[in-house]
Coordinates of C-alpha atoms in Angstrom, one line a residue:
Chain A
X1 CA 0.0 0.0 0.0
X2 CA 1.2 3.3 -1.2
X3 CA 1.4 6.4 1.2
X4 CA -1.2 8.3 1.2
X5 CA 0.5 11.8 1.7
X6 CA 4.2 12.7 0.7
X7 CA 6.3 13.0 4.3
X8 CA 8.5 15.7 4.6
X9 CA 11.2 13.3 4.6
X10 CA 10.4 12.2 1.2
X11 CA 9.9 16.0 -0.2
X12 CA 13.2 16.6 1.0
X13 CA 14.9 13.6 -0.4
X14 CA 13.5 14.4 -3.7
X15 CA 14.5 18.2 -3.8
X16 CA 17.9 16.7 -3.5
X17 CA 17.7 13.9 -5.7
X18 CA 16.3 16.6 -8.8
X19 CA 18.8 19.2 -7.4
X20 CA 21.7 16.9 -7.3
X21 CA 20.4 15.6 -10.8
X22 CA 20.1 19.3 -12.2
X23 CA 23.9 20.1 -10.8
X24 CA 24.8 17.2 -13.0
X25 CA 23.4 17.7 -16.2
X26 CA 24.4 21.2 -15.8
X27 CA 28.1 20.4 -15.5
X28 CA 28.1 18.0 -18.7
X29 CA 26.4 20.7 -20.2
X30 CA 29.2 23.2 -19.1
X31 CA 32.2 21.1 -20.2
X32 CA 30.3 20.7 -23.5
X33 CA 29.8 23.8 -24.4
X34 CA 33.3 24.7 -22.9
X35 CA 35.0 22.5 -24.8
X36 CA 33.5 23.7 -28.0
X37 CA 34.2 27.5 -26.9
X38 CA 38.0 26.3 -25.8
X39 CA 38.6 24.4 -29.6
X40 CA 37.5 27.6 -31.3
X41 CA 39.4 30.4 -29.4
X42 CA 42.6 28.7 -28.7
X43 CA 45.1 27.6 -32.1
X44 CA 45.4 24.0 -31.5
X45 CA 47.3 22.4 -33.8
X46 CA 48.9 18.8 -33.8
X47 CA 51.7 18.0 -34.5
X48 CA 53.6 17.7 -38.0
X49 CA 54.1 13.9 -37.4
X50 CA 51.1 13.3 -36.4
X51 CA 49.0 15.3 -39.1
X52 CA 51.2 13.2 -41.4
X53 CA 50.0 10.1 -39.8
X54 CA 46.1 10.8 -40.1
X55 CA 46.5 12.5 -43.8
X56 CA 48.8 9.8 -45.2
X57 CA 46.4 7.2 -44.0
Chain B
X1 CA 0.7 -0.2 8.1
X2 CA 0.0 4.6 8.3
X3 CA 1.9 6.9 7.7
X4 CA 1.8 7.4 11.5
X5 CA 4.8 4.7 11.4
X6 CA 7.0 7.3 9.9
X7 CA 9.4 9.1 12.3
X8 CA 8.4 12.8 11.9
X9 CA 11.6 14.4 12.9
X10 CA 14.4 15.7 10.3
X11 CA 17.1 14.5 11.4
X12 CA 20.7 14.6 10.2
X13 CA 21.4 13.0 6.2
X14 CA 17.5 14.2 5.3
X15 CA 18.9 17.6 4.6
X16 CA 17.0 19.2 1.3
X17 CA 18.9 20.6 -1.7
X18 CA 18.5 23.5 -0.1
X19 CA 20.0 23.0 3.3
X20 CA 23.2 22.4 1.2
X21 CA 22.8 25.6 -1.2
X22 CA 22.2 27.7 2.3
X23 CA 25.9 26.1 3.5
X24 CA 27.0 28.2 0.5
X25 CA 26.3 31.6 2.0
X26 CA 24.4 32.5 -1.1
X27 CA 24.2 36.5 0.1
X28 CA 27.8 36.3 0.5
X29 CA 28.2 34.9 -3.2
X30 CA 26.2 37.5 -4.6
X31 CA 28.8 39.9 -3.7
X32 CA 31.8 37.7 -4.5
X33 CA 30.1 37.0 -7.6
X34 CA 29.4 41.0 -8.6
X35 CA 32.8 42.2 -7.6
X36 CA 34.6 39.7 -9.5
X37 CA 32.6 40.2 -12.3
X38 CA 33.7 43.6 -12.2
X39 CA 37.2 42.9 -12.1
X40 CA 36.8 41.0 -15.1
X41 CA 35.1 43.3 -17.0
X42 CA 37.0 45.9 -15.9
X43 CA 40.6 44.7 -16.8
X44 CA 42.1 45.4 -20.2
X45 CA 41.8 42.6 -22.5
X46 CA 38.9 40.2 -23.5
X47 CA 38.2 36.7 -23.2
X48 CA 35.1 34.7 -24.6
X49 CA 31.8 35.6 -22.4
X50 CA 31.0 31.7 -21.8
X51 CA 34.3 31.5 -20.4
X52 CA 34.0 34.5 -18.8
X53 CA 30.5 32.7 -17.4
X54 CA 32.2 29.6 -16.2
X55 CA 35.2 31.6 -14.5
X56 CA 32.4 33.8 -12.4
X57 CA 30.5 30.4 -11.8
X58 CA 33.8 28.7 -10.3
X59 CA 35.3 31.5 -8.5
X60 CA 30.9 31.8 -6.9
X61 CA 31.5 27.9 -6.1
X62 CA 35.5 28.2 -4.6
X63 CA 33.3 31.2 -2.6
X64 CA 30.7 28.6 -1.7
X65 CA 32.8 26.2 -0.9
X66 CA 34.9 28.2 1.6
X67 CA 31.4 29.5 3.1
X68 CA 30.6 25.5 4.0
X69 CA 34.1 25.0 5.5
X70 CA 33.5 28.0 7.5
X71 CA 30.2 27.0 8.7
X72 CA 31.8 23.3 9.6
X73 CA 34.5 24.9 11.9
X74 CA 32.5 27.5 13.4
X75 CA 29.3 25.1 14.0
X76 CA 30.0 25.4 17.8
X77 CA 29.7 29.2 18.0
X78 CA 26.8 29.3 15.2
X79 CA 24.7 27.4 17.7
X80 CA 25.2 30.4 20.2
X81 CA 24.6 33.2 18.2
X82 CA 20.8 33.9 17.9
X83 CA 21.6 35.3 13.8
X84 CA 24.2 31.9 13.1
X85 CA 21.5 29.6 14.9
X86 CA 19.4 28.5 12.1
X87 CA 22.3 27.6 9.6
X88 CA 22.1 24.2 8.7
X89 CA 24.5 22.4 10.9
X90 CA 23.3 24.0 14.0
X91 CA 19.4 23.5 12.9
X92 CA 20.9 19.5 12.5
X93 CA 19.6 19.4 9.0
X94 CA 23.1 18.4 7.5
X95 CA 26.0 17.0 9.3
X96 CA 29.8 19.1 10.4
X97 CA 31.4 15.4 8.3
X98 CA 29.4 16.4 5.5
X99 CA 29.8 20.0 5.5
X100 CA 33.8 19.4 5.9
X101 CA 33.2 17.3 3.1
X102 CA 31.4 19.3 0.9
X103 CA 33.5 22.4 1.2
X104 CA 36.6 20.6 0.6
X105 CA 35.5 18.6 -2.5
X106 CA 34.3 22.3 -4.3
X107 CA 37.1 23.7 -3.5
X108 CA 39.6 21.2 -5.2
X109 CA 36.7 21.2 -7.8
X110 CA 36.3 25.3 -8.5
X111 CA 40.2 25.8 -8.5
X112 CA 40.6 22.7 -10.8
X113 CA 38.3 24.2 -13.2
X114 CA 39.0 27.8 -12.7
X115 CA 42.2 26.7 -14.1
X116 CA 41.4 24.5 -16.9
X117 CA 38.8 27.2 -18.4
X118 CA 41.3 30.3 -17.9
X119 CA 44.4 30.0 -16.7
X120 CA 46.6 28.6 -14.2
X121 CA 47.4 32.0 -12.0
X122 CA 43.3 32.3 -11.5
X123 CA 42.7 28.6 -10.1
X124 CA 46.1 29.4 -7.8
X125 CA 44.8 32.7 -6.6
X126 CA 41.7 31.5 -6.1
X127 CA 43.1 28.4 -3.9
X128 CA 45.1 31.1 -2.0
X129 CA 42.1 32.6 -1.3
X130 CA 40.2 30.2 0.2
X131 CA 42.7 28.7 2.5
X132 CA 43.4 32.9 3.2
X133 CA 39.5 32.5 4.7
X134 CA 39.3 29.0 5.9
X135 CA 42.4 28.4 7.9
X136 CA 44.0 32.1 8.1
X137 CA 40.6 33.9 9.0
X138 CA 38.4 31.1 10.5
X139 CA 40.8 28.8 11.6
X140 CA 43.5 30.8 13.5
X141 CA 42.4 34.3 13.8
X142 CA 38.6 35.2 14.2
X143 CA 38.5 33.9 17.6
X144 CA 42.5 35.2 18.7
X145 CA 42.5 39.0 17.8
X146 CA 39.8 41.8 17.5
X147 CA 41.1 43.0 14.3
X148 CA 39.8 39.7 13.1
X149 CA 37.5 41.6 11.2
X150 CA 40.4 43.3 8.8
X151 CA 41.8 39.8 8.1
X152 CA 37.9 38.5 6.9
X153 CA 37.9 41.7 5.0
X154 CA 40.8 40.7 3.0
X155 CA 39.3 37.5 2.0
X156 CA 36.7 39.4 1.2
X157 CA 38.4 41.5 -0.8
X158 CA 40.4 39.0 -3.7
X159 CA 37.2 38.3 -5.7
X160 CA 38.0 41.7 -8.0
X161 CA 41.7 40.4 -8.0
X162 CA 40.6 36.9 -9.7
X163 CA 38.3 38.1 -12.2
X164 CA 40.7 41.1 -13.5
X165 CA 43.4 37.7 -13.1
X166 CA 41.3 35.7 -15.2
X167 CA 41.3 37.8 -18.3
X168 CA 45.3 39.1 -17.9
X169 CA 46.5 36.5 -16.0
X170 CA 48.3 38.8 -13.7
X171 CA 48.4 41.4 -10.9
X172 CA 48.2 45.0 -11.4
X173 CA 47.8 48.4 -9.5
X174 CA 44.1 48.6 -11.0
X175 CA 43.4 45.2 -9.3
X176 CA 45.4 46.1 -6.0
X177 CA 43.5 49.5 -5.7
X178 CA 40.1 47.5 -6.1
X179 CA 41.5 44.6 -3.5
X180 CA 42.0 47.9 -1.1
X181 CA 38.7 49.4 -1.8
X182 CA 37.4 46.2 -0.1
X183 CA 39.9 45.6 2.7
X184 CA 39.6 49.2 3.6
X185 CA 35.7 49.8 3.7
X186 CA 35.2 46.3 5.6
X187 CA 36.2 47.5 9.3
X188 CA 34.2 50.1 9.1
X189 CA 31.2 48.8 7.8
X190 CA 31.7 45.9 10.0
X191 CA 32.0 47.8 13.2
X192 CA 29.4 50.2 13.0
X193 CA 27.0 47.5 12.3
X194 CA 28.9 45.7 15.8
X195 CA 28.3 49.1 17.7
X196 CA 24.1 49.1 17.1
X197 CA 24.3 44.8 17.2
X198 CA 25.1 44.2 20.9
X199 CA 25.7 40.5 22.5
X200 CA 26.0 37.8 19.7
X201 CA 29.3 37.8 19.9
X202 CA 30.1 38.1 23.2
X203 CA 28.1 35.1 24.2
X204 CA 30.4 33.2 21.5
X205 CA 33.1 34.5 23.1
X206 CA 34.5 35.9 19.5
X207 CA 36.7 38.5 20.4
X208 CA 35.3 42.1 18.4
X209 CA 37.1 45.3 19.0
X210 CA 33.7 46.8 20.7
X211 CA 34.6 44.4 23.7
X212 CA 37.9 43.6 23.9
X213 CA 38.5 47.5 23.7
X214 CA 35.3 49.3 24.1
X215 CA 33.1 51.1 22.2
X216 CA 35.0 54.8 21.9
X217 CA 37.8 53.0 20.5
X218 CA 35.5 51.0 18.3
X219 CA 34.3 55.0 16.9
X220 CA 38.3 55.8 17.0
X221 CA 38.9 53.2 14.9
X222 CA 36.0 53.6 12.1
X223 CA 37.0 57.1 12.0
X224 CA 41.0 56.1 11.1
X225 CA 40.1 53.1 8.7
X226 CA 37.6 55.9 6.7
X227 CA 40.1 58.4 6.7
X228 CA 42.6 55.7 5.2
X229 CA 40.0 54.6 2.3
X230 CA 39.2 57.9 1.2
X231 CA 42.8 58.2 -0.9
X232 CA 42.2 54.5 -2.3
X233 CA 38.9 55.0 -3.5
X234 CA 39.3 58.9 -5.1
X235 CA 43.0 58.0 -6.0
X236 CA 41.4 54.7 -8.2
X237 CA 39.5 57.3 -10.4
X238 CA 42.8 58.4 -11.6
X239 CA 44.3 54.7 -13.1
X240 CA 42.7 52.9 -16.1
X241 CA 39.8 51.7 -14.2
X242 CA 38.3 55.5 -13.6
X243 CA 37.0 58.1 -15.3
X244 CA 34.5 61.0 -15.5
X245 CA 31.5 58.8 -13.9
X246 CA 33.6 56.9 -11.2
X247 CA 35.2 60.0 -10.2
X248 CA 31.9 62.2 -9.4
X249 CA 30.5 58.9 -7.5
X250 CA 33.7 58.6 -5.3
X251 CA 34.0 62.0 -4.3
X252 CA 30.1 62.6 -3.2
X253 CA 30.2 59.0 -1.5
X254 CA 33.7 59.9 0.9
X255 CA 32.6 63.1 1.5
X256 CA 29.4 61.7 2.8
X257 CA 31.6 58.3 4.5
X258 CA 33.8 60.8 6.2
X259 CA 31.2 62.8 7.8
X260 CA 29.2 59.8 9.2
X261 CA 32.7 58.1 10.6
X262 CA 33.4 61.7 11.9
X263 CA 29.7 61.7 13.2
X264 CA 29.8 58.5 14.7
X265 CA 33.5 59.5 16.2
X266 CA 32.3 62.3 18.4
X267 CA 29.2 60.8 19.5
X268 CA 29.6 59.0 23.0
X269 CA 27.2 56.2 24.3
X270 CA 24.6 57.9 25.8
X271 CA 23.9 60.3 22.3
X272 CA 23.4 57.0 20.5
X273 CA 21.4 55.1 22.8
X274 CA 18.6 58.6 22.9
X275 CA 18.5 58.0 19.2
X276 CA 18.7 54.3 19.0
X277 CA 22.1 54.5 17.1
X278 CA 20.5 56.6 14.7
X279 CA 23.9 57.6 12.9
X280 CA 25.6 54.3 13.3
X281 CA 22.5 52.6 11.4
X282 CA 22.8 54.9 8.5
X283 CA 26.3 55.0 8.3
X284 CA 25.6 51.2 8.0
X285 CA 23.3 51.5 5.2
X286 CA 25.5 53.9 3.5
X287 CA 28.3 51.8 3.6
X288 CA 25.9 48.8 1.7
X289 CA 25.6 51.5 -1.0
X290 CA 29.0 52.6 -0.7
X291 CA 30.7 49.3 -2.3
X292 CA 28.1 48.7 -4.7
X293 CA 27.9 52.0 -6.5
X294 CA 32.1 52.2 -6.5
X295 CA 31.7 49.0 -8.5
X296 CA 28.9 49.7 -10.3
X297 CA 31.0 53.0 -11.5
X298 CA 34.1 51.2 -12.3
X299 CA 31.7 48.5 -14.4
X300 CA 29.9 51.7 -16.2
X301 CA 33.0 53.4 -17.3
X302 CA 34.5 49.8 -18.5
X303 CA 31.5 49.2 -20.5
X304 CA 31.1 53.0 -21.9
X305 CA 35.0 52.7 -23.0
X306 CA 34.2 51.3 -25.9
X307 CA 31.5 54.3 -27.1
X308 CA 34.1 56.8 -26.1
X309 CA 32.0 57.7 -22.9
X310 CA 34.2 55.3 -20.0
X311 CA 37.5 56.3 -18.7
X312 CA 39.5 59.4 -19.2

C-alpha cells in the first residue's frame, strides 16, 4: 500500500535527488559547451608527425 | 501499516537541496560573484563571455565552498549566536562530516576548473584565497585578535583580483586598488554594524574590538580606517579603471563616508542610545551602498570605453 500523503522526509529527499540531478546535467552541459568555446578560441594544432600520420592514412 | 509509522523528525542525512545551497552563504556569493565580475570586465583585454560565465560560476562555487568549511568549523559558536542559529548544521539538517566534506570537495573542484577554463594563475589565486579565509581567517584568527574583522575583509576583498586575473592573467595596480577598496571599507562597515548589534558575539566568546577595547575605541577606529579609504577609492578614479563617472561617484560618497565616521566619532554612548544609534545605522546603510555603487561606477565606465564615454 502506497502512502497516502508525501512526508517531509520524502519532499526533502526528492529536492535533493532533482537538485543533485540538475547540478549534474548542468556540469556536462558546461564542459560541453566549454569545450567547443576552448577548440574555437585557442590555435590547437597537432603536431607535424602526427598530421602526417592521419593524412597519409 | 499509516503513515503514522514514519518518524516525523528531520534528522541529520535528510537535509534538502537547499540545506546544502544555504551552507554556501548565497548572500555572501552574490557579492563575490558582482565584484569579480567587475574585475573582469573591468581589466584590459577580453576573453570569450562563456568563459567568462564559467570563471564567475567557479570563482561563486570556490566562494561557496569556503562559506561551507567556514560554517563546519565555526558550527559550535553558530549554535550560540541567535543570527548563526538556524544555519544548517546548527538547525541539524546536515551533518559538520558532510559540510567538511562538501567544502573541501568544491574547492579542489572550483580551482581545478578555474584553471582549466582560464588560466593557471586564476585557479592558484583562487586556492590562495580560500585557505586565506578557511584556515587564516576562520581557523586561527577570528576567535584570537579583535582585528579579526580586517583579516575577513581581506578575503573578502580577492574576488576583483581573480576576475581582472582571469582575463590578464596577472596582478596590477588597477586590481590592488580594487582589493584595497574592499579591505579598507570592511572594518568600518563591520563595526558600525557591531556598535548598534550588541551580544551575539560576546556570548560566543569571539573577540570584536567593541569588547575587547570598548566602544570609543571601536568609533576611533571607524574614524581612522575611513580616513585611510578615502585616498584609495578617489586616487582609483585616476588609473585605467576610472574616469569622468567613477570620479563624481567617489568623491560625493567619501565626503558623505567621512562625515558619518566623523559623526559617529564624536558621539559618546549615551547620544546613540537617545536615538537608537540613529547615525551608526545609516552610516551602515551607506556603507551597503557605498561598495556597490564604487563598483557599479568602475563597471559603467568599462562598459562605456568602448563608445568613447568610459574612462578618461
Amino acid at each position: 500500500m502506497g502512502l497516502a500523503h508525501e512526508h517531509e522526509l520524502h519532499r526533502r529527499r526528492k529536492s535533493r535527488n532533482i537538485g543533485l540531478g540538475g547540478v549534474l546535467a548542468g556540469f556536462c552541459l558546461l564542459i560541453f559547451i566549454l569545450t567547443f568555446v576552448k577548440v574555437e578560441t585557442q590555435d590547437i594544432r597537432l603536431p607535424a608527425g602526427a598530421a602526417t600520420e592521419t593524412g597519409g592514412n | 501499516m499509516t503513515d503514522a509509522s514514519i518518524d516525523p523528525q528531520v534528522r541529520e542525512g535528510d537535509a534538502s537541496f537547499g540545506d546544502y545551497l544555504a551552507l554556501l552563504k548565497p548572500r555572501v556569493m552574490s557579492l563575490v560573484v558582482f565584484t569579480a565580475l567587475v574585475g573582469l570586465v573591468a581589466a584590459p583585454g577580453s576573453v570569450h563571455p562563456f568563459i567568462a560565465f564559467c570563471a564567475i560560476l567557479f570563482i561563486a562555487v570556490g566562494g561557496g565552498a569556503s562559506g561551507a568549511l567556514n560554517m563546519w568549523y565555526d558550527a559550535d559558536i553558530d549554535a550560540v549566536m541567535k543570527r548563526t542559529a538556524k544555519r544548517p548544521i546548527p538547525a541539524g539538517k546536515v551533518s559538520a562530516e558532510e559540510a567538511l566534506g562538501l567544502g573541501l570537495a568544491l574547492s579542489g573542484f572550483s580551482c581545478v576548473m578555474l584553471a582549466l577554463a582560464t588560466n593557471l594563475f586564476s585557479g592558484l589565486f583562487l586556492a590562495f584565497t580560500i585557505f586565506f579565509y578557511v584556515v587564516v581567517y576562520t581557523m586561527w584568527l577570528k576567535r584570537w585578535t579583535p582585528q579579526n574583522i580586517v583579516i575577513g575583509g581581506a578575503a573578502g576583498a580577492f574576488p576583483p583580483m581573480i576576475g581582472w586575473a582571469v582575463v590578464t592573467g596577472s596582478v596590477s595596480l588597477e586590481s590592488v586598488l580594487m582589493f584595497l577598496l574592499i579591505f579598507m571599507w570592511t572594518p568600518p562597515h563591520f563595526w558600525a554594524l557591531a556598535l548598534f548589534m550588541r551580544g551575539d558575539y560576546d556570548k560566543a566568546g569571539v573577540p570584536m574590538l567593541t569588547v575587547t577595547h570598548g566602544r570609543p575605541a571601536t568609533r576611533r577606529h571607524i574614524l581612522a580606517y575611513t580616513v585611510l579609504l578615502v585616498p584609495v577609492a578617489v586616487g582609483a578614479a585616476f588609473t585605467s579603471i576610472g574616469g569622468p563617472i567613477y570620479l563624481t561617484v567617489a568623491v560625493v560618497l567619501n565626503a558623505m563616508f567621512l562625515w558619518g565616521a566623523v559623526r559617529i566619532w564624536k558621539r559618546d554612548e549615551a547620544a546613540s542610545e537617545a536615538d537608537n544609534y540613529k547615525v551608526e545605522r545609516w552610516f551602515f546603510k551607506l556603507s551597503l551602498f557605498y561598495t556597490f555603487l564604487h563598483f557599479a561606477a568602475i563597471m559603467a565606465e568599462a562598459l562605456l570605453k568602448p563608445y568613447g564615454l568610459g574612462g578618461w
